Amino acid sequence: MGAPGVGKGTQADLLNRRLRACHLSTGDVFRGAGEGCELSPAMKEAVGYMRRGELVPDSTVWEMVRERKACLHCGGGFILDGFPRTIGQAESLKKFMDGEGLALSAVVNYELPFAEIVARLSGRRTCEKCKAVYHVSERPPQIEGKCDRCDGKLLVREDDRPESIRVRLDAYERCTAPLIEFYQNSGLLVSVEAKGSPDEIFETTFTQLEDRRVRQVAQMAWVSLEDHC
Ligand code: AP5
């Protein structure tokens, strides 16, 4: 979790490389749907919301996640990036996961001051082919305008225009920020300050997740010991 542009996708990519988990980014799915091929009316509508910077309706998001439920059963685990984003989505996810005998291990929330978020969004460039993410000053490609991985052209995302950025930040404050308390109350929240380089933030995230896992294992061992006594 975190505001638009805080670095969720960058961190999910790094975590994914380390954990080899399934990475499901709802934003990537909606952007992919906007490129070519026949779209259902609901998906067409979703792409319109995304371009304006507004949240896609919960029913469409949930339908799309359910179609990808195999991801939640991946042997290496899964990383949800940009989902859930409303209390309604979080409740649907919980109900669904309970039914499948699954549970979230943690919810990572990235925090950064507003001004730095806007600077990250305004400088972002994305490869039109492989979707790799760069930043003009913080994470520049080796050759300006070209992707290091596939040589593709680097473009400004449609919803990174100033008018869409404002709408996205407003949607975050109204609909997504309340999830911080929701997950705090569930005991799942891990807050990470998103300052520093992507690698530094990744190491902090990974250490915090490892510490949490060690504490959980110790707690389970303690409970099972008590049950036997
Ligand atoms: P989505 O793609 O999820 O967009 P977002 O949440 O706005 O997040 P971003 O992808 O813009 O940013 P990020 O936090 O991933 O940052 P990044 O790593 O790229 O969703 C897009 C749209 O789809 C939504 O607006 C909505 O319409 C729709 N949607 C998606 N999911 C939905 C849902 N569940 N419900 C309803 N609607 C939904 O980094 C940003 C920039 O900063 C990059 O240039 C990067 O190189 C740079 N950077 C990263 N880390 C650092 C660092 N440590 N230092 C300096 N620069 C850095």
CSV table of C-alpha atoms and ligand atoms in Angstrom, one decimal:
chain,number,residue,atom,x,y,z
A,1,MET,CA,0.0,0.0,0.0
A,2,GLY,CA,0.9,3.6,-0.3
A,3,ALA,CA,0.0,6.8,-2.2
A,4,PRO,CA,0.3,6.9,-6.1
A,5,GLY,CA,4.0,7.2,-7.0
A,6,VAL,CA,5.4,6.3,-3.6
A,7,GLY,CA,7.3,3.3,-5.2
A,8,LYS,CA,5.0,0.3,-4.7
A,9,GLY,CA,5.6,-1.1,-8.1
A,10,THR,CA,9.4,-0.7,-7.8
A,11,GLN,CA,9.4,-2.4,-4.5
A,12,ALA,CA,7.0,-5.2,-5.6
A,13,ASP,CA,9.4,-5.9,-8.5
A,14,LEU,CA,12.4,-6.1,-6.1
A,15,LEU,CA,10.5,-8.3,-3.6
A,16,ASN,CA,9.3,-10.5,-6.4
A,17,ARG,CA,12.9,-11.1,-7.7
A,18,ARG,CA,14.0,-12.1,-4.1
A,19,LEU,CA,10.9,-14.2,-3.2
A,20,ARG,CA,9.9,-15.5,-6.6
A,21,ALA,CA,6.3,-15.0,-5.7
A,22,CYS,CA,3.4,-14.2,-8.0
A,23,HIS,CA,3.1,-10.4,-8.5
A,24,LEU,CA,-0.4,-9.2,-9.2
A,25,SER,CA,-0.7,-5.4,-10.0
A,26,THR,CA,-4.2,-4.3,-10.7
A,27,GLY,CA,-2.9,-1.1,-12.3
A,28,ASP,CA,-0.7,-3.1,-14.7
A,29,VAL,CA,-3.8,-5.3,-15.7
A,30,PHE,CA,-5.9,-2.2,-16.4
A,31,ARG,CA,-3.1,-0.6,-18.4
A,32,GLY,CA,-2.6,-3.8,-20.3
A,33,ALA,CA,-6.3,-3.9,-21.1
A,34,GLY,CA,-6.1,-0.5,-22.6
A,35,GLU,CA,-3.6,-1.6,-25.3
A,36,GLY,CA,-5.3,-3.2,-28.3
A,37,CYS,CA,-7.6,-6.3,-28.3
A,38,GLU,CA,-11.4,-6.3,-27.8
A,39,LEU,CA,-12.6,-5.1,-24.4
A,40,SER,CA,-15.7,-5.9,-22.5
A,41,PRO,CA,-17.9,-2.9,-21.7
A,42,ALA,CA,-16.8,-3.1,-18.0
A,43,MET,CA,-13.1,-3.1,-19.0
A,44,LYS,CA,-13.7,-0.2,-21.4
A,45,GLU,CA,-15.2,1.8,-18.6
A,46,ALA,CA,-12.3,0.8,-16.3
A,47,VAL,CA,-9.7,2.2,-18.7
A,48,GLY,CA,-11.6,5.5,-18.8
A,49,TYR,CA,-11.6,5.8,-15.0
A,50,MET,CA,-7.8,5.0,-15.0
A,51,ARG,CA,-7.0,7.6,-17.6
A,52,ARG,CA,-8.8,10.3,-15.6
A,53,GLY,CA,-6.9,9.1,-12.4
A,54,GLU,CA,-10.1,8.0,-10.7
A,55,LEU,CA,-10.5,4.6,-9.0
A,56,VAL,CA,-12.1,1.8,-11.0
A,57,PRO,CA,-15.4,0.6,-9.4
A,58,ASP,CA,-15.0,-2.1,-6.8
A,59,SER,CA,-17.2,-4.6,-8.7
A,60,THR,CA,-15.0,-4.4,-11.9
A,61,VAL,CA,-11.7,-4.6,-9.8
A,62,TRP,CA,-13.0,-7.6,-7.9
A,63,GLU,CA,-14.2,-9.4,-11.0
A,64,MET,CA,-10.7,-9.0,-12.5
A,65,VAL,CA,-8.9,-10.2,-9.3
A,66,ARG,CA,-11.2,-13.3,-9.1
A,67,GLU,CA,-10.4,-14.2,-12.7
A,68,ARG,CA,-6.7,-14.3,-11.5
A,69,LYS,CA,-7.3,-16.3,-8.3
A,70,ALA,CA,-4.8,-18.9,-9.3
A,71,CYS,CA,-2.1,-16.3,-8.4
A,72,LEU,CA,-3.2,-16.5,-4.8
A,73,HIS,CA,-2.4,-20.2,-4.7
A,74,CYS,CA,1.2,-19.8,-6.2
A,75,GLY,CA,3.7,-22.0,-4.3
A,76,GLY,CA,6.1,-19.1,-3.8
A,77,GLY,CA,3.3,-16.9,-2.3
A,78,PHE,CA,1.9,-13.7,-3.9
A,79,ILE,CA,2.3,-10.0,-3.8
A,80,LEU,CA,-0.7,-7.8,-4.3
A,81,ASP,CA,0.3,-4.4,-5.7
A,82,GLY,CA,-2.3,-1.6,-5.7
A,83,PHE,CA,-5.1,-3.9,-4.4
A,84,PRO,CA,-7.1,-3.7,-2.2
A,85,ARG,CA,-7.6,0.1,-2.4
A,86,THR,CA,-11.0,0.6,-0.6
A,87,ILE,CA,-12.5,-0.9,2.5
A,88,GLY,CA,-15.0,-2.7,0.3
A,89,GLN,CA,-12.2,-4.4,-1.7
A,90,ALA,CA,-10.4,-5.3,1.5
A,91,GLU,CA,-13.5,-6.9,3.0
A,92,SER,CA,-14.2,-8.9,-0.3
A,93,LEU,CA,-10.6,-10.1,-0.3
A,94,LYS,CA,-10.8,-11.2,3.3
A,95,LYS,CA,-14.0,-13.1,2.8
A,96,PHE,CA,-12.6,-14.8,-0.4
A,97,MET,CA,-9.3,-15.7,1.3
A,98,ASP,CA,-11.0,-17.2,4.3
A,99,GLY,CA,-13.1,-19.3,2.0
A,100,GLU,CA,-9.9,-20.6,0.2
A,101,GLY,CA,-8.1,-21.3,3.5
A,102,LEU,CA,-5.6,-18.5,2.8
A,103,ALA,CA,-4.4,-15.5,4.9
A,104,LEU,CA,-2.3,-12.4,4.3
A,105,SER,CA,1.2,-12.5,6.0
A,106,ALA,CA,1.6,-8.8,6.1
A,107,VAL,CA,0.5,-5.5,4.6
A,108,VAL,CA,3.4,-3.2,3.8
A,109,ASN,CA,2.5,0.5,3.8
A,110,TYR,CA,5.0,2.9,2.2
A,111,GLU,CA,5.1,6.5,3.6
A,112,LEU,CA,6.6,9.6,1.9
A,113,PRO,CA,5.8,13.4,2.1
A,114,PHE,CA,3.5,14.7,-0.6
A,115,ALA,CA,6.1,16.9,-2.4
A,116,GLU,CA,8.5,13.9,-2.9
A,117,ILE,CA,5.6,11.8,-4.3
A,118,VAL,CA,4.8,14.4,-6.9
A,119,ALA,CA,8.5,14.6,-7.9
A,120,ARG,CA,8.6,10.8,-8.3
A,121,LEU,CA,5.4,10.8,-10.5
A,122,SER,CA,6.4,13.7,-12.7
A,123,GLY,CA,9.8,12.1,-13.5
A,124,ARG,CA,8.6,8.6,-14.1
A,125,ARG,CA,9.2,7.0,-17.5
A,126,THR,CA,7.8,3.6,-18.5
A,127,CYS,CA,9.0,1.3,-21.3
A,128,GLU,CA,6.3,0.9,-23.9
A,129,LYS,CA,7.2,-2.7,-24.5
A,130,CYS,CA,8.3,-4.4,-21.3
A,131,LYS,CA,6.8,-1.8,-18.8
A,132,ALA,CA,10.1,-1.4,-16.9
A,133,VAL,CA,9.9,1.7,-14.7
A,134,TYR,CA,12.6,4.5,-14.7
A,135,HIS,CA,12.9,8.0,-13.3
A,136,VAL,CA,14.6,10.8,-15.2
A,137,SER,CA,16.9,11.8,-12.3
A,138,GLU,CA,16.7,9.0,-9.6
A,139,ARG,CA,16.7,5.9,-11.8
A,140,PRO,CA,17.7,7.0,-15.3
A,141,PRO,CA,18.2,4.6,-18.2
A,142,GLN,CA,21.7,4.2,-19.6
A,143,ILE,CA,20.7,5.8,-22.9
A,144,GLU,CA,18.1,8.6,-22.6
A,145,GLY,CA,14.7,7.6,-23.7
A,146,LYS,CA,15.6,3.9,-24.2
A,147,CYS,CA,14.9,0.9,-22.0
A,148,ASP,CA,18.0,-0.9,-20.6
A,149,ARG,CA,16.2,-4.2,-20.7
A,150,CYS,CA,14.6,-4.3,-24.2
A,151,ASP,CA,15.6,-1.1,-26.0
A,152,GLY,CA,11.9,-0.1,-26.1
A,153,LYS,CA,10.9,3.6,-26.1
A,154,LEU,CA,10.3,5.3,-22.7
A,155,LEU,CA,7.0,7.1,-22.3
A,156,VAL,CA,5.2,9.3,-19.8
A,157,ARG,CA,2.2,7.4,-18.4
A,158,GLU,CA,-1.1,8.9,-19.4
A,159,ASP,CA,-2.2,9.3,-15.7
A,160,ASP,CA,1.0,11.1,-14.8
A,161,ARG,CA,-0.2,14.4,-16.3
A,162,PRO,CA,-0.6,17.0,-13.6
A,163,GLU,CA,-4.5,17.1,-13.8
A,164,SER,CA,-4.7,13.2,-13.3
A,165,ILE,CA,-2.1,13.3,-10.5
A,166,ARG,CA,-4.3,15.6,-8.5
A,167,VAL,CA,-7.3,13.3,-8.9
A,168,ARG,CA,-5.3,10.2,-8.0
A,169,LEU,CA,-3.9,11.8,-4.8
A,170,ASP,CA,-7.4,12.9,-3.8
A,171,ALA,CA,-8.8,9.4,-4.4
A,172,TYR,CA,-6.0,8.0,-2.3
A,173,GLU,CA,-6.8,10.3,0.7
A,174,ARG,CA,-10.5,9.7,0.5
A,175,CYS,CA,-10.7,5.9,-0.3
A,176,THR,CA,-7.4,4.2,0.4
A,177,ALA,CA,-5.8,5.9,3.4
A,178,PRO,CA,-8.6,4.6,5.7
A,179,LEU,CA,-7.2,1.1,5.0
A,180,ILE,CA,-4.1,1.9,7.1
A,181,GLU,CA,-6.3,1.8,10.2
A,182,PHE,CA,-8.2,-1.2,8.9
A,183,TYR,CA,-5.0,-3.3,8.6
A,184,GLN,CA,-3.5,-1.8,11.8
A,185,ASN,CA,-6.5,-3.2,13.6
A,186,SER,CA,-6.0,-6.6,11.9
A,187,GLY,CA,-2.4,-6.6,13.2
A,188,LEU,CA,-1.0,-7.0,9.7
A,189,LEU,CA,0.4,-3.5,9.0
A,190,VAL,CA,4.2,-3.0,8.5
A,191,SER,CA,5.0,0.7,7.9
A,192,VAL,CA,8.1,1.6,6.0
A,193,GLU,CA,9.5,5.0,5.3
A,194,ALA,CA,10.0,5.3,1.5
A,195,LYS,CA,13.0,7.6,1.7
A,196,GLY,CA,16.4,6.6,0.2
A,197,SER,CA,17.3,4.6,-2.8
A,198,PRO,CA,15.0,1.7,-4.0
A,199,ASP,CA,17.6,-0.8,-2.8
A,200,GLU,CA,17.8,0.7,0.7
A,201,ILE,CA,14.0,0.8,1.0
A,202,PHE,CA,13.9,-2.8,-0.2
A,203,GLU,CA,16.4,-4.0,2.4
A,204,THR,CA,14.4,-2.2,5.1
A,205,THR,CA,11.2,-3.8,3.9
A,206,PHE,CA,12.7,-7.3,3.7
A,207,THR,CA,14.3,-7.0,7.2
A,208,GLN,CA,11.0,-5.9,8.7
A,209,LEU,CA,9.1,-8.8,7.0
A,210,GLU,CA,11.7,-11.3,8.2
A,211,ASP,CA,11.6,-10.0,11.8
A,212,ARG,CA,7.8,-10.3,11.6
A,213,ARG,CA,8.0,-13.8,10.3
A,214,VAL,CA,10.5,-14.9,13.0
A,215,ARG,CA,8.2,-13.4,15.7
A,216,GLN,CA,5.2,-15.2,14.3
A,217,VAL,CA,7.0,-18.6,14.2
A,218,ALA,CA,8.2,-18.1,17.8
A,219,GLN,CA,4.7,-17.2,18.9
A,220,MET,CA,3.2,-20.3,17.1
A,221,ALA,CA,5.9,-22.5,18.8
A,222,TRP,CA,5.0,-21.0,22.2
A,223,VAL,CA,1.3,-21.6,21.7
A,224,SER,CA,1.9,-25.2,20.6
A,225,LEU,CA,4.2,-25.7,23.7
A,226,GLU,CA,1.5,-24.4,26.0
A,227,ASP,CA,-1.1,-26.7,24.4
A,228,HIS,CA,1.1,-29.7,25.2
A,229,CYS,CA,1.7,-28.7,28.8
B,1,AP5,P1,-1.5,1.8,-10.2
B,1,AP5,O1,-0.7,1.4,-11.4
B,1,AP5,O2,-1.6,0.9,-9.1
B,1,AP5,O3,-1.0,3.3,-9.9
B,1,AP5,P2,-0.7,4.0,-8.5
B,1,AP5,O4,-1.2,3.4,-7.2
B,1,AP5,O5,-1.1,5.4,-8.8
B,1,AP5,O6,0.8,3.8,-8.3
B,1,AP5,P3,1.9,4.1,-9.4
B,1,AP5,O7,2.0,2.9,-10.3
B,1,AP5,O8,1.6,5.4,-10.0
B,1,AP5,O9,3.1,4.3,-8.5
B,1,AP5,P4,4.0,3.3,-7.6
B,1,AP5,O10,3.7,3.5,-6.1
B,1,AP5,O11,3.9,1.9,-8.1
B,1,AP5,O12,5.4,3.9,-7.9
B,1,AP5,P5,6.6,3.4,-8.9
B,1,AP5,O13,7.3,2.2,-8.3
B,1,AP5,O14,6.1,3.3,-10.3
B,1,AP5,O15,-3.0,2.1,-10.7
B,1,AP5,C1,-3.3,3.0,-11.8
B,1,AP5,C2,-4.8,3.2,-11.9
B,1,AP5,O16,-5.5,1.9,-12.0
B,1,AP5,C3,-5.4,3.8,-10.6
B,1,AP5,O17,-5.3,5.2,-10.6
B,1,AP5,C4,-6.9,3.4,-10.8
B,1,AP5,O18,-7.5,4.1,-11.8
B,1,AP5,C5,-6.7,1.9,-11.3
B,1,AP5,N1,-6.6,0.9,-10.3
B,1,AP5,C6,-5.6,0.1,-10.0
B,1,AP5,N2,-5.9,-0.7,-9.0
B,1,AP5,C7,-7.1,-0.3,-8.5
B,1,AP5,C8,-7.9,-0.8,-7.4
B,1,AP5,N3,-7.5,-1.8,-6.6
B,1,AP5,N4,-9.1,-0.2,-7.3
B,1,AP5,C9,-9.5,0.8,-8.1
B,1,AP5,N5,-8.8,1.2,-9.1
B,1,AP5,C10,-7.6,0.7,-9.4
B,1,AP5,O19,7.6,4.7,-8.7
B,1,AP5,C11,7.2,6.0,-9.2
B,1,AP5,C12,8.4,6.7,-9.7
B,1,AP5,O20,9.4,6.9,-8.7
B,1,AP5,C13,9.2,5.9,-10.8
B,1,AP5,O21,9.7,6.8,-11.7
B,1,AP5,C14,10.3,5.2,-10.0
B,1,AP5,O22,11.5,5.0,-10.8
B,1,AP5,C15,10.6,6.3,-9.0
B,1,AP5,N6,11.1,5.7,-7.7
B,1,AP5,C16,10.7,4.6,-7.1
B,1,AP5,N7,11.3,4.4,-5.9
B,1,AP5,C17,12.2,5.5,-5.8
B,1,AP5,C18,13.1,5.9,-4.8
B,1,AP5,N8,13.3,5.1,-3.7
B,1,AP5,N9,13.8,7.1,-5.0
B,1,AP5,C19,13.6,7.8,-6.1
B,1,AP5,N10,12.7,7.5,-7.1
B,1,AP5,C20,12.0,6.3,-6.9
